Amino acid sequence: MKYSDEYRDPALVERLYAGVRDVAAGIDAPVTIMEICGTHTHAIGRFGIKSRLPDTVRLISGPGCPVCVTAVEDIDRSILMARLPGVILTTFGDMVRVPGTDGDTLERARAQGADVRVVASVMDAVKIAAAEPQREIVFLGVGFETTAPTVAATLRRCRERNVRNFSVFSVHKVIPPAIQVLLDDPLLSVDGFLCPGHVSTILGVDAYEPIPRRGKAAVITGFEPADILQGVMMILTQIATGKVDVEIQYGRAVNREGNPVARKMMSEVFRPMDARWRGLGKLPGSGLALADEYATFDVFNRFDIPTVESKEVAGCLCGGVLTGRKSPADCPLFRTRCTPAHPVGPCMVSREGTCAAYYRYY
Ligand code: SF4
Ligand code: SF4
């Protein structure tokens, strides 16, 4: 498999483990590295990387899964929308299982008669709108900079074609404000960040510049074992030499500028808004609302959605897990009441959620 097998080559991987050990031996303090992306969390677990790193190098997980960071009130509001008469609520598979207040989910709403449909892409939701002109199709859009440009392109097309029965509940988020929160957290002691590969194809390096400005290392990394180990080694090398920067390990997919065309499309269709993240609270400018020209596709201009009193699931430590302060094993519900088959919190829902990855691999 091109672009995959060569990054799993056992001899290369062993050389990289040895390299990591060598560089780590030259650093006289323990090093903590946070991976921001859930796909990294999943890969680190899947390839057993943690257990083979030197004792002085610790990997912890951060808020890299958009499903997991979706705020409980956004889940509650999407359930309310799904229950409105005439509405078909469409979204990605993981979202239907994410618990809202009192463990309510879109899946449960569907079992009670709401029309909730899982789609593979926003375009599939638009196809439903074309097939069911008498119904109102709502797309619950989650995702970071990797997903938002596709939604933007689709809305541009909907506007050109004057699609009237389609609207978006945008809970899309952007990564840089979350990184800033992590950098500002006095309780979080992280020496370097493995930055997300996919998001960086859009963002490029600029978004991560605040990391070295705070004296921490940053490497944009791919998802195969050799990528991750090389990323770890590059971070350790920055720390060992005292020259922190934003480096690209994942050069086969990411360039320094990212994708300005996708960013322009996003800025045309969306505008920044303050958004609430599970675990991180309300972050200024971290969400994407629809721009005025696209207001007709904004679900809140189409329906009157009452405000609800939302609350997190009792006992779930997802907030701490998403900020790297807690490990899934710290949660008393982990593997007992909370399992992938019966998730209590969002981090157990998505395959790349930290609790789901730990359940599977540790
Ligand atoms: S696959 Fe999961 S972790 Fe990765 S970006 Fe999507 S929701 Fe996040
Ligand atoms: S184990 Fe379940 S309840 Fe506990 S933090 Fe993880 S997702 Fe939340």
Coordinates of N, CA, C and O and ligand atoms in Angstrom, one line a residue, residues 37-39 64-68 94 144 146 198 350-353, ligand 1:
C37 N -4.5 15.4 17.8 CA -5.5 14.8 17.0 C -5.9 13.4 17.4 O -5.1 12.6 17.8
G38 N -7.2 13.2 17.4 CA -7.7 11.9 17.8 C -7.2 10.7 16.9 O -7.0 9.6 17.4
T39 N -6.9 11.0 15.7 CA -6.3 10.0 14.8 C -4.9 9.6 15.3 O -4.6 8.4 15.2
G64 N -8.6 16.5 20.3 CA -8.5 16.4 18.9 C -9.6 15.8 18.2 O -9.6 15.6 17.0
C65 N -10.7 15.5 18.9 CA -11.8 14.9 18.2 C -13.0 15.8 18.2 O -13.6 16.1 19.3
P66 N -13.5 16.3 17.0 CA -14.6 17.2 17.0 C -15.9 16.7 17.6 O -16.7 17.4 18.1
V67 N -16.0 15.3 17.4 CA -17.2 14.7 18.0 C -17.2 14.9 19.5 O -18.1 15.3 20.2
C68 N -16.0 14.6 20.1 CA -15.9 14.6 21.6 C -16.0 16.0 22.1 O -16.5 16.2 23.2
D94 N -21.0 9.0 14.1 CA -20.7 9.1 15.5 C -21.6 10.0 16.3 O -21.9 9.8 17.5
F144 N -13.4 20.1 12.1 CA -12.4 21.2 12.2 C -12.2 21.7 10.8 O -13.0 21.5 9.9
T146 N -10.6 20.6 8.5 CA -10.6 19.6 7.4 C -12.0 19.4 6.8 O -12.1 19.2 5.6
H198 N -4.0 16.1 9.2 CA -5.1 16.5 8.3 C -5.4 18.0 8.3 O -5.5 18.7 7.3
S350 N -16.6 8.1 19.6 CA -15.9 8.1 18.4 C -14.7 7.1 18.5 O -14.1 7.0 19.6
R351 N -14.4 6.4 17.4 CA -13.3 5.4 17.5 C -12.0 6.1 17.9 O -11.1 5.6 18.5
E352 N -11.8 7.4 17.5 CA -10.6 8.2 17.8 C -10.8 8.9 19.1 O -9.9 9.6 19.5
G353 N -11.9 8.8 19.8 CA -12.0 9.4 21.1 C -11.0 8.8 22.0 O -10.7 7.6 21.9
Ligands
SF4_1 S1 -11.9 10.9 12.8 FE1 -12.4 11.2 14.9 S2 -10.6 12.2 15.8 FE2 -10.3 12.2 13.7 S3 -11.0 14.1 13.1 FE3 -12.7 12.8 12.9 S4 -13.8 12.8 14.8 FE4 -11.8 13.7 15.1

